[in-house]
PDB file of C-alpha atoms in Angstrom:
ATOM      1  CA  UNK A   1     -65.226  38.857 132.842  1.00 86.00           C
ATOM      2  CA  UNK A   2     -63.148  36.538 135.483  1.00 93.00           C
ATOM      3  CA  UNK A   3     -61.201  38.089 138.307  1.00 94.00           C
ATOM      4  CA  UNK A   4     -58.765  35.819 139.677  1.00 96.00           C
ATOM      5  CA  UNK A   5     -57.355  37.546 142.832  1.00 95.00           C
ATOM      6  CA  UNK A   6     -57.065  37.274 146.812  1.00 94.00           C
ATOM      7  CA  UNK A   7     -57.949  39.756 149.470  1.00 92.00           C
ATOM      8  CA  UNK A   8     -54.376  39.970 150.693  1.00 87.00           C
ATOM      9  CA  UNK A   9     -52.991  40.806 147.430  1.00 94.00           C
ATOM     10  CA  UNK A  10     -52.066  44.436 147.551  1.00 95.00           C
ATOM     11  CA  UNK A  11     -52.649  44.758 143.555  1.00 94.00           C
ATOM     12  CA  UNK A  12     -55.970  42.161 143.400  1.00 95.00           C
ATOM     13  CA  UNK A  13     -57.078  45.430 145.721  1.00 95.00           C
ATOM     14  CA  UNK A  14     -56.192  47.740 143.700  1.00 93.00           C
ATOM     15  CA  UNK A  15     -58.171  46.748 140.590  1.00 92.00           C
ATOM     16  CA  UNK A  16     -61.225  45.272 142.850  1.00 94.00           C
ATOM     17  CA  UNK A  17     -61.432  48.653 144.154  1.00 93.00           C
ATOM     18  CA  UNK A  18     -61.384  50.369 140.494  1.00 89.00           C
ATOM     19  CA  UNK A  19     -64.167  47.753 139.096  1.00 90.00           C
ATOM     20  CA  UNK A  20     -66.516  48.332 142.582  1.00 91.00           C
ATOM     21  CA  UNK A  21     -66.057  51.782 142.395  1.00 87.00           C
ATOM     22  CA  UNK A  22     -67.774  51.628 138.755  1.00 83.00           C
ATOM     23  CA  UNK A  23     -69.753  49.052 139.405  1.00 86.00           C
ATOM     24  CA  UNK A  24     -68.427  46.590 137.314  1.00 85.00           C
ATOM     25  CA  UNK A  25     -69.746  43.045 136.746  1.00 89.00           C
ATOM     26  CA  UNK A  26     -66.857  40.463 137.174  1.00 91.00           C
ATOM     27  CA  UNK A  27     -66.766  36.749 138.240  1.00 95.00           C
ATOM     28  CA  UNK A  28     -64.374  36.335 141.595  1.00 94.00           C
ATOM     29  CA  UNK A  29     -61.817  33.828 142.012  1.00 95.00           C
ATOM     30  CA  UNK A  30     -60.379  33.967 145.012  1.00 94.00           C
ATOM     31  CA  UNK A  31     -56.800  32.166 145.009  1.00 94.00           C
ATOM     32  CA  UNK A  32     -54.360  32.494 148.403  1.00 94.00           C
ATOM     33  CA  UNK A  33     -51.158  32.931 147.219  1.00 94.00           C
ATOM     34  CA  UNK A  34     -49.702  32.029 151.295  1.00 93.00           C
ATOM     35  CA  UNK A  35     -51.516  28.240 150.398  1.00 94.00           C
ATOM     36  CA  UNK A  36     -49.848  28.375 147.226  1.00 94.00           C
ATOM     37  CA  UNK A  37     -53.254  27.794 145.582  1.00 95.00           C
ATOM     38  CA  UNK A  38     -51.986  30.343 142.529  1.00 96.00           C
ATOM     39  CA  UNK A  39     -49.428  27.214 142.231  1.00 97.00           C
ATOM     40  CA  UNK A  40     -52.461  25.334 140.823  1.00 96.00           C
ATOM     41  CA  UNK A  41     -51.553  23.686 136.895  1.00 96.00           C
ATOM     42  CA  UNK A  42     -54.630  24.867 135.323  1.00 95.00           C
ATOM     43  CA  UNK A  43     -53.805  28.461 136.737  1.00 95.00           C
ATOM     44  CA  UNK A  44     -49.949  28.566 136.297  1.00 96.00           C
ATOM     45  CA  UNK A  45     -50.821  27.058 132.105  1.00 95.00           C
ATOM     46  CA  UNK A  46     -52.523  30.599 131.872  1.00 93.00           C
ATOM     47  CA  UNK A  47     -50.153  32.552 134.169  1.00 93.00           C
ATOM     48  CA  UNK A  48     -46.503  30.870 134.404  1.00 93.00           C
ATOM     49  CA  UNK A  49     -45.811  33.916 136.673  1.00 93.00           C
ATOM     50  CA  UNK A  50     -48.212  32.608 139.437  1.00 95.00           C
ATOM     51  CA  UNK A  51     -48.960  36.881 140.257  1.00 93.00           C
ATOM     52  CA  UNK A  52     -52.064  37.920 141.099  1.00 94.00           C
ATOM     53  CA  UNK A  53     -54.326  39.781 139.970  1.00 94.00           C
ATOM     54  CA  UNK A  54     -55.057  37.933 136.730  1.00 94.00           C
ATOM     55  CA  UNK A  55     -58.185  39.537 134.626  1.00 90.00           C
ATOM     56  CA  UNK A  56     -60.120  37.717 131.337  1.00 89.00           C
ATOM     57  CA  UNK A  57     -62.351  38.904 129.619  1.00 83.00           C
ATOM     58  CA  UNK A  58     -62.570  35.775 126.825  1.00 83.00           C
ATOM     59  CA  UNK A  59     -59.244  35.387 125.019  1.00 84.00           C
ATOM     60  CA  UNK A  60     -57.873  38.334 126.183  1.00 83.00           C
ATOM     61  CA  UNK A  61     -55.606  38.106 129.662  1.00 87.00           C
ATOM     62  CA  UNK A  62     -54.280  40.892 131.643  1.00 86.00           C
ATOM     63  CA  UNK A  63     -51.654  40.523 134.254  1.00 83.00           C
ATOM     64  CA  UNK A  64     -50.521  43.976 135.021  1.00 78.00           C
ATOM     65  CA  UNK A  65     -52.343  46.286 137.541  1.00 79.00           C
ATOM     66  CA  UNK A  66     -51.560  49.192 135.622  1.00 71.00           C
ATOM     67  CA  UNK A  67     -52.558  47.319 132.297  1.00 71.00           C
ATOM     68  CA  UNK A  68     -55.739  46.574 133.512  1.00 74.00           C
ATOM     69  CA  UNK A  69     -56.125  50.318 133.994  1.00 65.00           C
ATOM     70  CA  UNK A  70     -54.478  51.453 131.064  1.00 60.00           C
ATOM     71  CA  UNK A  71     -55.843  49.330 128.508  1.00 54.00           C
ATOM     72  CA  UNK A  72     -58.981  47.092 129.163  1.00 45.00           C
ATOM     73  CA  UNK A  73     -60.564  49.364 131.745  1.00 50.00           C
ATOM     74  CA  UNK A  74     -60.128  52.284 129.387  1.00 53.00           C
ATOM     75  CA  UNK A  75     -63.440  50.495 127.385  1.00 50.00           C
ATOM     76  CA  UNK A  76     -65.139  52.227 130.521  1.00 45.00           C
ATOM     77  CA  UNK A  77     -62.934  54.535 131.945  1.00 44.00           C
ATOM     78  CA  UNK A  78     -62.050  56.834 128.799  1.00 43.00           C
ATOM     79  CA  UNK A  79     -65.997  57.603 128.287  1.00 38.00           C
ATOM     80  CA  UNK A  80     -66.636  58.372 132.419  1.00 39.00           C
ATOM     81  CA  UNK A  81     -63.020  60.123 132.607  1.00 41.00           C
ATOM     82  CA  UNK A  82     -60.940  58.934 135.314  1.00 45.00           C
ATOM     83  CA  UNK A  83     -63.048  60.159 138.147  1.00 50.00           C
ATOM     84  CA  UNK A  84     -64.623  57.260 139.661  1.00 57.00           C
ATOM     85  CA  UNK A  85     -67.650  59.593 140.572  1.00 55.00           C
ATOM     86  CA  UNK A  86     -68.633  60.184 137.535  1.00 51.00           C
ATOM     87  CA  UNK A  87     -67.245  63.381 136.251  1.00 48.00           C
ATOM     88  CA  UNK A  88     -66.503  63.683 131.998  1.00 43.00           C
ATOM     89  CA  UNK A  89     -62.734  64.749 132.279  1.00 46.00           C
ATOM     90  CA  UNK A  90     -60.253  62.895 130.721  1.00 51.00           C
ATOM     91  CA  UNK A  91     -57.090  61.037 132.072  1.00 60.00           C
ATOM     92  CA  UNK A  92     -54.655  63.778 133.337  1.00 80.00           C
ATOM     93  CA  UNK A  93     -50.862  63.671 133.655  1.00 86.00           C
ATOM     94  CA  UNK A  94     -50.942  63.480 137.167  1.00 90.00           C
ATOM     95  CA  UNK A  95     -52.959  60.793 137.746  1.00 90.00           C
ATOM     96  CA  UNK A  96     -50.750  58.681 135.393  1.00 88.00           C
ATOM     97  CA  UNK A  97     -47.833  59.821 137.238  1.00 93.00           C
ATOM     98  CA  UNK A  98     -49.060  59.118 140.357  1.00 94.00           C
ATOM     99  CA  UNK A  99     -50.072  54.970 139.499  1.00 92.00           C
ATOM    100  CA  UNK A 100     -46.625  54.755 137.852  1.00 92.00           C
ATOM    101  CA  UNK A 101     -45.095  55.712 141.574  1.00 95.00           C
ATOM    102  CA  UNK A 102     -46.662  53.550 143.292  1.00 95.00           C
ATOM    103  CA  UNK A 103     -46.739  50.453 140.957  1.00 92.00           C
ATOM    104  CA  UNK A 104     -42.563  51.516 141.126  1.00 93.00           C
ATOM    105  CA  UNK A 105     -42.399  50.555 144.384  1.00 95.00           C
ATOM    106  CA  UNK A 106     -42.191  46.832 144.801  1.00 93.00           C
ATOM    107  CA  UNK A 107     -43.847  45.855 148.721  1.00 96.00           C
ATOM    108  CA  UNK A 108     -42.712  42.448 148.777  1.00 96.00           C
ATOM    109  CA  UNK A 109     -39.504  42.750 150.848  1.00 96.00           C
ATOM    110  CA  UNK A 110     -40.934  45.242 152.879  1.00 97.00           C
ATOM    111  CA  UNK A 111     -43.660  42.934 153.890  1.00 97.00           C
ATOM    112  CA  UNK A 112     -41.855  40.016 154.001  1.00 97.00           C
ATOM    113  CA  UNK A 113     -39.224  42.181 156.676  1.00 96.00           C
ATOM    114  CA  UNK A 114     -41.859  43.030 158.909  1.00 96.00           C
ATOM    115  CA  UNK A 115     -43.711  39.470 159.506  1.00 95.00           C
ATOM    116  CA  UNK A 116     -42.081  37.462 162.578  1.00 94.00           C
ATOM    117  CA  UNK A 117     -39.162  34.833 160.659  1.00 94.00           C
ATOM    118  CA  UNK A 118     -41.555  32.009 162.435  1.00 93.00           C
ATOM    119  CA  UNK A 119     -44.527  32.522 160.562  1.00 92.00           C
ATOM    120  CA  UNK A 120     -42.598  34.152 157.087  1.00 94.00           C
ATOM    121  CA  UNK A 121     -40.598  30.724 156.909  1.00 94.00           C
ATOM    122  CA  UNK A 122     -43.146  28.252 157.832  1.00 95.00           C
ATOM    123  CA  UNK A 123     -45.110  29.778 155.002  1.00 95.00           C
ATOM    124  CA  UNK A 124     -42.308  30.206 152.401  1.00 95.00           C
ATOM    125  CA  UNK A 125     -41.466  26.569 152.915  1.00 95.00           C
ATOM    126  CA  UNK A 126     -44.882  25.160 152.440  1.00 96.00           C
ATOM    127  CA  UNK A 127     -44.889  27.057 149.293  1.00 96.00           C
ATOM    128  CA  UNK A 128     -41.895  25.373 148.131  1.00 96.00           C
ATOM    129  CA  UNK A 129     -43.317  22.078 148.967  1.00 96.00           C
ATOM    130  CA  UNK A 130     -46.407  23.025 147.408  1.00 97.00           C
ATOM    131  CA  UNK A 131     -44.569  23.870 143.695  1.00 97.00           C
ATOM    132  CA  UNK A 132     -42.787  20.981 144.219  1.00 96.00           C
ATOM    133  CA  UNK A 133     -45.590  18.577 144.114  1.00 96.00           C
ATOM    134  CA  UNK A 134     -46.802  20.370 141.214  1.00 97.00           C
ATOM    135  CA  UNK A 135     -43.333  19.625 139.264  1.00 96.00           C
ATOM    136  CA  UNK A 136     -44.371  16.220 139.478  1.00 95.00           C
ATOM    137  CA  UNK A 137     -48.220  16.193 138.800  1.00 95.00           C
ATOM    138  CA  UNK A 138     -47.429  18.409 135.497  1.00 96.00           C
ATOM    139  CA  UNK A 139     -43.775  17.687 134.300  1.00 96.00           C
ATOM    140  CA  UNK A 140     -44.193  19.184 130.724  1.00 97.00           C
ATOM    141  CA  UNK A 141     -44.174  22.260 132.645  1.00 97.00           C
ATOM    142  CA  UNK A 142     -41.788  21.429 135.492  1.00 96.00           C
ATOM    143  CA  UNK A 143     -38.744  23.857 133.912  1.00 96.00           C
ATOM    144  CA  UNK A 144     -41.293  26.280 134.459  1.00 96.00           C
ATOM    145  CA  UNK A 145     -42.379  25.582 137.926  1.00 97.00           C
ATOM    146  CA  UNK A 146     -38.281  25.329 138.613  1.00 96.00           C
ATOM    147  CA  UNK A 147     -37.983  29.241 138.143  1.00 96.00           C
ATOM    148  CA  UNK A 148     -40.991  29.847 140.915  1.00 96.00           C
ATOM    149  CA  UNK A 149     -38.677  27.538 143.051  1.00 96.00           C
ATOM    150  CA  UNK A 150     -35.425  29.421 142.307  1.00 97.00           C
ATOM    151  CA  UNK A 151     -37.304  32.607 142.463  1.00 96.00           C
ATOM    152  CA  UNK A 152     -38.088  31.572 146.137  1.00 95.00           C
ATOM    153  CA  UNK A 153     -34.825  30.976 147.618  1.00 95.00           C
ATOM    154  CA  UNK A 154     -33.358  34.177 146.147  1.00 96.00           C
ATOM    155  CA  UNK A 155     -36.456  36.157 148.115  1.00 96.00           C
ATOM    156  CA  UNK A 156     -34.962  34.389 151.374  1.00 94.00           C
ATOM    157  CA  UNK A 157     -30.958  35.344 149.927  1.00 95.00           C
ATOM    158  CA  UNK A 158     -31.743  39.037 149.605  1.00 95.00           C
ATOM    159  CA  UNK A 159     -33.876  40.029 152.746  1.00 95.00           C
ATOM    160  CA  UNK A 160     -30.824  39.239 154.744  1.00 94.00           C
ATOM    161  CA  UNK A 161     -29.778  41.886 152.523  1.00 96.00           C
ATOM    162  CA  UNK A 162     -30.270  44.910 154.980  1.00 95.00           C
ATOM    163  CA  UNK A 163     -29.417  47.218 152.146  1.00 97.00           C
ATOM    164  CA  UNK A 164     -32.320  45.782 149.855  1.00 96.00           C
ATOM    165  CA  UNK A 165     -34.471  45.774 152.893  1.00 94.00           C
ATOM    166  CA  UNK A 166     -33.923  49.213 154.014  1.00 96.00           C
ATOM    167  CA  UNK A 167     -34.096  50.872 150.096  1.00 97.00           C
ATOM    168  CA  UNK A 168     -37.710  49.291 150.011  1.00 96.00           C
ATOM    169  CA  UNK A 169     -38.614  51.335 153.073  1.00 97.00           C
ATOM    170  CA  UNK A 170     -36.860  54.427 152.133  1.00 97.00           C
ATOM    171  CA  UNK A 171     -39.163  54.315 148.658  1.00 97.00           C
ATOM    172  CA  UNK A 172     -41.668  53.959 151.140  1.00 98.00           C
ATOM    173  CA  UNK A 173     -41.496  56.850 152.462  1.00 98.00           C
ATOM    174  CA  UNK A 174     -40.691  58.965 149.843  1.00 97.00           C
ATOM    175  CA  UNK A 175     -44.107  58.294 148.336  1.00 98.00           C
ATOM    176  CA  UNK A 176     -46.047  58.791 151.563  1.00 98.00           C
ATOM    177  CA  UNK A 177     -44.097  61.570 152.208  1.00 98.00           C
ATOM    178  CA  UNK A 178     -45.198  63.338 148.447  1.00 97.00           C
ATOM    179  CA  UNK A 179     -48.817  62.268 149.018  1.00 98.00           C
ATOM    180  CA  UNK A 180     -48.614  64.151 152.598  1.00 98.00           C
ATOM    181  CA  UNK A 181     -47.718  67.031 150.750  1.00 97.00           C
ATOM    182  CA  UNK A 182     -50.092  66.964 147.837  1.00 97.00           C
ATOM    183  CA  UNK A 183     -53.149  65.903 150.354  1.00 97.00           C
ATOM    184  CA  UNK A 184     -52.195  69.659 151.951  1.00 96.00           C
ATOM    185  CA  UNK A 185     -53.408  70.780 148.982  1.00 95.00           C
ATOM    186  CA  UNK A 186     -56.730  68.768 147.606  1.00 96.00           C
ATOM    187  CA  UNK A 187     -59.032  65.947 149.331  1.00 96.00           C
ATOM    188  CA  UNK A 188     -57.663  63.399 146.944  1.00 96.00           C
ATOM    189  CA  UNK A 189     -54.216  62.767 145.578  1.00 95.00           C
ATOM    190  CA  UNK A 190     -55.181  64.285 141.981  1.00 92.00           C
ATOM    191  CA  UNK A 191     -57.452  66.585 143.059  1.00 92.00           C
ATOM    192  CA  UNK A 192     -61.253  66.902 144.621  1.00 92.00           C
ATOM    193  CA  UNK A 193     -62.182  63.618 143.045  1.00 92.00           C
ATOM    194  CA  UNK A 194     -61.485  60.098 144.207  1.00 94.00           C
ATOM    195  CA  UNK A 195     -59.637  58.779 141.069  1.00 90.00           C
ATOM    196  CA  UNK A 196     -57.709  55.735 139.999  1.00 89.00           C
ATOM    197  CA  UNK A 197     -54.906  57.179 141.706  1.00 93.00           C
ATOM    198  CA  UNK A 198     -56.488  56.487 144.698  1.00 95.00           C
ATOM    199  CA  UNK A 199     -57.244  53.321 144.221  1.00 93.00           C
ATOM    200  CA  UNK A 200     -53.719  51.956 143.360  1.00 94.00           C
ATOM    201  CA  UNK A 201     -52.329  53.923 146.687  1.00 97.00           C
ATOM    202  CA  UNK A 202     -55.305  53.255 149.034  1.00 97.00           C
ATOM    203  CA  UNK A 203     -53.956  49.435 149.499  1.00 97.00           C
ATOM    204  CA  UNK A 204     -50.714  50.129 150.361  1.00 97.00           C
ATOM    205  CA  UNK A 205     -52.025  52.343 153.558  1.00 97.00           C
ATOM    206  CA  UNK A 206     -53.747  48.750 153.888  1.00 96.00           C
ATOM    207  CA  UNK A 207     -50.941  46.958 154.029  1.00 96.00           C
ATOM    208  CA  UNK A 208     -48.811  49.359 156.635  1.00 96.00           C
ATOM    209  CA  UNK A 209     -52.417  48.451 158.901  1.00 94.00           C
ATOM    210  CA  UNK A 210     -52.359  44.871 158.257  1.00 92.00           C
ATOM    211  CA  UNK A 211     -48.519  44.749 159.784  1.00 94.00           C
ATOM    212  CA  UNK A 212     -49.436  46.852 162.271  1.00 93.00           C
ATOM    213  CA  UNK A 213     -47.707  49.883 161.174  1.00 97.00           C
ATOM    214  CA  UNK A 214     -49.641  52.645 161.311  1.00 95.00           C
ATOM    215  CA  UNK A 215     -47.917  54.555 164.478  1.00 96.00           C
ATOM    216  CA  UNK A 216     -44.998  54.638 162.090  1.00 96.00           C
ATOM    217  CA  UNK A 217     -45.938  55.413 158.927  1.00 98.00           C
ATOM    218  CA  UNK A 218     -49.847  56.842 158.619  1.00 98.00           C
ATOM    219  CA  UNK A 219     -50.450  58.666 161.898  1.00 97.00           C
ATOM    220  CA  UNK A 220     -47.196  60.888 161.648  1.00 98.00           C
ATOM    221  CA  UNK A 221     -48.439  62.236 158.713  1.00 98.00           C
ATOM    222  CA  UNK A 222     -52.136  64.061 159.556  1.00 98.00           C
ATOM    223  CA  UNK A 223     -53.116  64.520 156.080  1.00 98.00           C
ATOM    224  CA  UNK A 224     -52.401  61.254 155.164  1.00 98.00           C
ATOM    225  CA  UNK A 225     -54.093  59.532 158.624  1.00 98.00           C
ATOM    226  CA  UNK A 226     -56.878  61.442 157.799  1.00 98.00           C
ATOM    227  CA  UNK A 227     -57.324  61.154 154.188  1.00 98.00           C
ATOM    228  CA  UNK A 228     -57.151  57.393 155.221  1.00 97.00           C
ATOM    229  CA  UNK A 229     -60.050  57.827 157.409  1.00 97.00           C
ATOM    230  CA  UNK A 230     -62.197  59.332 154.906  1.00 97.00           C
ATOM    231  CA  UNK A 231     -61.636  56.732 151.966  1.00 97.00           C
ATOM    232  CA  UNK A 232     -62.809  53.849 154.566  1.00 96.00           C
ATOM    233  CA  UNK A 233     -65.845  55.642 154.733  1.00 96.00           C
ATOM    234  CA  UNK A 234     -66.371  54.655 150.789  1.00 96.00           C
ATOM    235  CA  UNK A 235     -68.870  51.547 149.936  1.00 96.00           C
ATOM    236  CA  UNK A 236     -65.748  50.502 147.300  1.00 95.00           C
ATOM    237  CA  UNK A 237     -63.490  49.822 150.485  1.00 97.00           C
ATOM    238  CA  UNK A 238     -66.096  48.241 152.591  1.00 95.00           C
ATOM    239  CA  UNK A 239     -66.922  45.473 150.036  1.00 95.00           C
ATOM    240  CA  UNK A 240     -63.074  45.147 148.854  1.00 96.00           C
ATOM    241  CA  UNK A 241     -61.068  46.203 152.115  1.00 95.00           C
ATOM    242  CA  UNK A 242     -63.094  46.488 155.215  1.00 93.00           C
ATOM    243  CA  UNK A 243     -64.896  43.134 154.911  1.00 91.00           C
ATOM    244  CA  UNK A 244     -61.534  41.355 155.737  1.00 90.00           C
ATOM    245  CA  UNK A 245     -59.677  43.621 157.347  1.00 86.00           C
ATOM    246  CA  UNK A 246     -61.441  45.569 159.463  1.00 82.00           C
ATOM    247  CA  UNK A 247     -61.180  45.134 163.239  1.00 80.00           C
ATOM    248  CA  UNK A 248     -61.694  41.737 164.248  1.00 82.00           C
ATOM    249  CA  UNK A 249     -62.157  40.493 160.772  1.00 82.00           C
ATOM    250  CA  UNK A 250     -58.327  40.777 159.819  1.00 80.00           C
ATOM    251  CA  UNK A 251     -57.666  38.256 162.459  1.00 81.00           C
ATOM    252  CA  UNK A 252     -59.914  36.262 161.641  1.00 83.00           C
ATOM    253  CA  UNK A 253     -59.220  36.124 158.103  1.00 80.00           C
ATOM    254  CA  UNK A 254     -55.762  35.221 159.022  1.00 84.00           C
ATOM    255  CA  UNK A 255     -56.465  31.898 161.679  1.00 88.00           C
ATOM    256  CA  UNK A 256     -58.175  30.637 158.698  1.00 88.00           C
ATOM    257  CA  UNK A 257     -55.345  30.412 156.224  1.00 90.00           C
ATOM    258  CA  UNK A 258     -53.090  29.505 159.577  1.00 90.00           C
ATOM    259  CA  UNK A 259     -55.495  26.577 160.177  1.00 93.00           C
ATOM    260  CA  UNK A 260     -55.391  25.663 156.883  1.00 92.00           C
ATOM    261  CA  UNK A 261     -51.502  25.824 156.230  1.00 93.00           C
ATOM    262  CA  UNK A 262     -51.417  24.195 159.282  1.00 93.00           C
ATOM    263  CA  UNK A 263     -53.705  20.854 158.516  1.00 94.00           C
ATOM    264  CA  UNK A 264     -52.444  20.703 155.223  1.00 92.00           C
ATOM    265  CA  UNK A 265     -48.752  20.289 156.590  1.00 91.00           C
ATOM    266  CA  UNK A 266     -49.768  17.836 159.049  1.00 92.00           C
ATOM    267  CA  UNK A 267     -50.875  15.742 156.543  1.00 91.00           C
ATOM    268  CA  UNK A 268     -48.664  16.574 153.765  1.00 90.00           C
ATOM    269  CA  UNK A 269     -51.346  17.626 151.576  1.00 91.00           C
ATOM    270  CA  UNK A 270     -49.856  19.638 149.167  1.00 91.00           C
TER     271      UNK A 270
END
């Protein structure tokens, strides 16, 4: 089974931390989506949407988070139950509930609203160069590669779009806000048990950390900050999360795809 996934991709962390948490076997391929290395041609042949993650397992591809989850992982999941530690029950109506909220909400404008214009255009626009160059190395599949293109200038159209900006947040918010509640309640969103639930919402507290958001949006809520605090303390995290993120090690993670965007544009390597 091939994983092809990054660590900043909020839903390659999401289904990392579903196979660790089992145990899983799976062959990593990392691809950073900010270096446009999903762009590649023998990638985009197998996944003309360039999203990440993308799972195989032989002829069969899966694209969707929540089809990963669903369908293929069900081969282990259905027999274990959804509790990732191990208990026999079997997939409850909550727990689906809960990883169809949070795969509603959508946290590419909010991200992209919340990184300094600098650095979010420098990046968008070696991206474009980047398709660009592979329009012309694989032309049978250029039309194709002319949708990623279009599909970039419309991000930039709409987050000047303070409406579409601030209805990400609000969504946001809502869903924190329901998880603050139900956390009153149990130790994990569906209950005593770390579940798959957990895994699809644990990366988007990630994400509020990586922008420096916390303050904001994770310490207001107590329940949430500390329910946070207690799923770091899992060996899943560590491996998926905490080995680029943590401390020091999110900066760092970051000069090096700075250093490389930055080489690569000084030479036009593309």
């Amino acid at each position: 089974m091939q994983l092809y996934h990054h660590p900043y991709s909020l839903d390659s962390q999401k289904i990392r931390l579903v196979l660790e948490e089992k145990g899983i076997d799976y062959t990593s391929y990392r691809m950073n989506p900010l270096t446009g290395k999903n762009m590649d041609t023998s990638f985009f042949r197998m996944n003309p949407s360039a999203k990440l993650p993308v799972l195989q397992n032989g002829s069969q591809i899966i694209y969707r988070v929540i089809d990963m989850a669903q369908k293929f992982m069900f081969r282990y999941i259905e027999r274990v139950a959804v509790s990732l530690n191990g208990g026999d029950s079997t997939i409850s109506e909550e727990i689906m509930l809960w990883m169809q909220q949070i795969e509603e909400w959508n946290p590419k404008f909010f991200t992209l609203s919340h990184i300094p214009n600098k650095y979010r255009l420098f990046i968008s626009k070696f991206v474009r160069r980047v398709v660009i160059a592979r329009m012309a190395e694989a032309p049978d599949i250029a039309c194709v590669y002319h949708v990623k293109l279009r599909e970039a200038y419309e991000t930039e159209d709409k987050l000047k779009d303070p409406d579409i900006v601030k209805q990400s947040e609000e969504k946001l918010t809502a869903l924190l806000d329901e998880a603050e509640t139900r956390l009153k309640e149990t130790k994990y969103l569906a209950g005593d048990e770390f579940t798959l639930a957990d895994s699809m919402f644990i990366p988007l507290l990630v994400r509020l950390t990586l922008l420096n958001l916390e303050k904001e949006f994770i310490f207001v809520r107590p329940r949430l900050a500390e329910y946070h605090n207690i799923v770091k303390q899992r060996s899943s995290y560590k491996v998926v999360i905490g080995r680029y993120f943590s401390g020091w090690r999110k900066y760092k993670t970051l000069m090096k795809t700075i250093c490389f965007l930055c080489i690569r544009n000084m030479f036009r390597k593309y």
